CSV table of C-alpha atoms in Angstrom, one decimal:
chain,number,residue,atom,x,y,z
I,1,GLU,CA,-9.1,-28.8,-2.6
I,2,GLY,CA,-6.9,-25.8,-2.0
I,3,GLY,CA,-9.9,-23.3,-2.5
I,4,LEU,CA,-10.3,-20.9,-5.1
I,5,CYS,CA,-6.4,-20.0,-4.6
I,6,GLY,CA,-5.4,-23.5,-4.6
I,7,GLY,CA,-3.6,-24.0,-8.3
I,8,PRO,CA,-1.1,-21.8,-10.0
I,9,GLN,CA,-3.7,-19.8,-12.1
I,10,GLU,CA,-6.2,-19.6,-9.4
I,11,ARG,CA,-3.3,-18.5,-7.0
I,12,LYS,CA,-2.7,-15.4,-9.7
I,13,CYS,CA,-6.2,-14.6,-9.7
I,14,CYS,CA,-6.1,-13.9,-6.0
I,15,LYS,CA,-3.8,-10.9,-6.5
I,16,GLU,CA,-5.1,-9.7,-9.4
I,17,ALA,CA,-8.0,-8.3,-8.2
I,18,THR,CA,-6.3,-5.7,-6.6
I,19,GLN,CA,-3.9,-5.0,-9.2
I,20,GLY,CA,-5.8,-3.4,-12.0
I,21,LYS,CA,-4.3,-0.9,-14.2
I,22,VAL,CA,-5.6,2.5,-16.2
I,23,TYR,CA,-3.6,3.0,-19.2
I,24,GLU,CA,-3.0,5.9,-20.8
I,25,ARG,CA,-4.1,6.2,-24.6
I,26,CYS,CA,-1.0,5.8,-26.1
I,27,GLU,CA,0.8,3.6,-23.3
I,28,PHE,CA,-2.1,1.1,-24.5
I,29,ALA,CA,-1.5,1.6,-28.1
I,30,ARG,CA,2.6,1.2,-27.8
I,31,GLU,CA,1.7,-1.9,-25.6
I,32,LEU,CA,-0.4,-3.5,-28.2
I,33,VAL,CA,2.2,-3.3,-30.8
I,34,ASP,CA,5.5,-3.6,-28.8
I,35,LEU,CA,4.5,-6.6,-26.5
I,36,HIS,CA,1.4,-7.9,-28.3
I,37,GLY,CA,2.2,-7.8,-32.0
I,38,PHE,CA,-0.7,-5.9,-33.0
I,39,ASP,CA,-0.3,-4.3,-36.5
I,40,PHE,CA,-0.9,-0.8,-36.9
I,41,GLY,CA,-3.5,-1.4,-39.5
I,42,THR,CA,-6.1,-2.4,-37.1
I,43,LEU,CA,-4.3,-0.7,-34.1
I,44,GLY,CA,-6.9,2.5,-34.1
I,45,ASN,CA,-9.9,0.1,-33.9
I,46,TRP,CA,-8.5,-1.6,-30.8
I,47,VAL,CA,-7.7,1.5,-29.1
I,48,CYS,CA,-10.9,3.0,-29.8
I,49,LEU,CA,-12.6,-0.1,-28.5
I,50,ALA,CA,-10.9,0.0,-25.1
I,51,GLN,CA,-11.9,3.5,-24.7
I,52,HIS,CA,-15.6,3.0,-25.0
I,53,GLU,CA,-15.5,0.0,-23.7
I,54,SER,CA,-13.5,0.1,-20.3
I,55,SER,CA,-11.9,4.1,-20.4
I,56,TYR,CA,-8.5,1.6,-20.5
I,57,ASN,CA,-9.3,0.3,-17.4
I,58,THR,CA,-8.1,-3.4,-16.8
I,59,ALA,CA,-10.0,-3.6,-13.9
I,60,ALA,CA,-13.3,-2.7,-15.3
I,61,THR,CA,-16.7,-5.1,-15.1
I,62,ASN,CA,-20.0,-4.2,-16.1
I,63,ASP,CA,-23.3,-6.0,-15.4
I,64,ASN,CA,-25.3,-6.6,-18.4
I,65,THR,CA,-29.3,-6.4,-18.5
I,66,ASN,CA,-29.1,-10.0,-19.2
I,67,GLY,CA,-27.2,-11.0,-16.7
I,68,SER,CA,-23.8,-12.1,-18.1
I,69,ARG,CA,-20.9,-9.5,-17.0
I,70,ASP,CA,-18.2,-8.3,-19.1
I,71,TYR,CA,-14.7,-8.3,-17.7
I,72,GLY,CA,-11.2,-6.0,-18.3
I,73,ILE,CA,-9.7,-3.8,-20.7
I,74,PHE,CA,-11.8,-5.5,-23.9
I,75,GLN,CA,-14.7,-6.0,-21.8
I,76,ILE,CA,-14.6,-9.9,-22.4
I,77,ASN,CA,-18.4,-11.5,-21.5
I,78,ASP,CA,-18.9,-14.5,-19.2
I,79,ASN,CA,-21.9,-15.8,-21.4
I,80,TYR,CA,-19.4,-16.8,-24.1
I,81,TRP,CA,-15.4,-16.3,-23.5
I,82,CYS,CA,-14.8,-17.1,-20.0
I,83,ASP,CA,-15.8,-18.8,-17.0
I,84,ALA,CA,-16.9,-16.5,-14.3
I,85,ASN,CA,-16.8,-19.7,-11.5
I,86,VAL,CA,-13.2,-21.3,-10.2
I,87,GLY,CA,-11.4,-22.9,-13.0
I,88,ALA,CA,-11.0,-22.1,-17.0
I,89,GLY,CA,-13.8,-22.6,-19.3
I,90,ALA,CA,-15.8,-20.6,-22.3
I,91,ASP,CA,-13.9,-20.4,-25.6
I,92,CYS,CA,-11.0,-18.7,-24.6
I,93,GLY,CA,-10.5,-21.4,-21.6
I,94,MET,CA,-9.5,-18.7,-19.4
I,95,THR,CA,-11.0,-17.2,-15.9
I,96,CYS,CA,-13.0,-14.0,-16.1
I,97,THR,CA,-11.1,-12.6,-13.3
I,98,SER,CA,-7.6,-13.4,-15.0
I,99,PHE,CA,-8.6,-10.3,-17.1
I,100,LEU,CA,-8.9,-7.6,-14.3
I,101,ASP,CA,-5.4,-7.5,-13.6
I,102,SER,CA,-2.6,-5.3,-15.2
I,103,VAL,CA,-1.2,-8.0,-17.4
I,104,LEU,CA,-2.8,-8.0,-20.7
I,105,ALA,CA,-1.4,-10.9,-22.3
I,106,ASP,CA,-4.7,-13.2,-21.4
I,107,ASP,CA,-6.9,-10.3,-22.2
I,108,VAL,CA,-5.0,-9.7,-25.8
I,109,THR,CA,-5.2,-13.8,-26.5
I,110,CYS,CA,-8.8,-13.7,-25.6
I,111,ALA,CA,-9.7,-10.7,-27.6
I,112,LYS,CA,-8.2,-12.1,-30.9
I,113,ILE,CA,-10.0,-15.2,-30.6
I,114,ILE,CA,-13.3,-12.9,-30.6
I,115,TYR,CA,-11.9,-10.7,-33.3
I,116,ASN,CA,-11.0,-13.9,-35.2
I,117,ARG,CA,-14.5,-15.0,-35.1
I,118,HIS,CA,-16.6,-11.9,-35.0
I,119,GLY,CA,-14.6,-9.2,-36.1
I,120,PHE,CA,-14.9,-5.8,-34.1
I,121,GLU,CA,-18.6,-6.2,-34.7
I,122,ALA,CA,-18.3,-8.5,-31.2
I,123,TRP,CA,-18.0,-5.3,-28.9
I,124,TYR,CA,-20.9,-2.8,-28.9
I,125,GLY,CA,-18.5,-0.1,-27.8
I,126,TRP,CA,-16.8,-0.2,-30.9
I,127,ILE,CA,-20.0,-0.4,-33.3
I,128,ASN,CA,-21.7,2.6,-31.4
I,129,ASN,CA,-18.3,4.8,-31.3
I,130,CYS,CA,-15.6,3.5,-33.6
I,131,LYS,CA,-17.0,2.0,-36.4
I,132,ASN,CA,-17.2,4.2,-39.7
I,133,THR,CA,-14.9,6.7,-37.4
I,134,ASN,CA,-11.5,7.5,-38.3
I,135,VAL,CA,-10.0,5.6,-35.8
I,136,GLU,CA,-6.8,6.2,-36.7
I,137,ASP,CA,-7.0,9.9,-34.6
I,138,TYR,CA,-6.9,7.4,-31.9
I,139,VAL,CA,-3.1,6.3,-32.5
I,140,SER,CA,-1.5,9.0,-35.1
I,141,ASP,CA,0.3,11.1,-32.3
I,142,CYS,CA,1.5,7.9,-30.6
I,143,PHE,CA,4.7,6.9,-32.5
């Protein structure tokens, strides 16, 4: 009965809300490759997606017209993928607020679950801005 910050994960979320980060484009691309094992074949799509979903801001949120909310650099939706309430839930098994800090590991884990299930088509930011474009332009000068 420790309340919102009672357990280890919840304690982590307490500080996350104030520790978001806005990445530079190439900094984000390099972190995805170097720390999270993304391959170059899809990297341009991920960087384009993050640019148009959150402007590389890990603390970004968006309230959708259907009453759901998107969280973090990949704008992960609380109707399907994360639990907006205390505790973990939904398909990624994580709290939504965990996506708002500067640590990308949990965001990446959930984004890969979404991608493996639906591809980039799960993100309107990708559909509207990256699909059928030369997404390599987002990363070609980063390495």
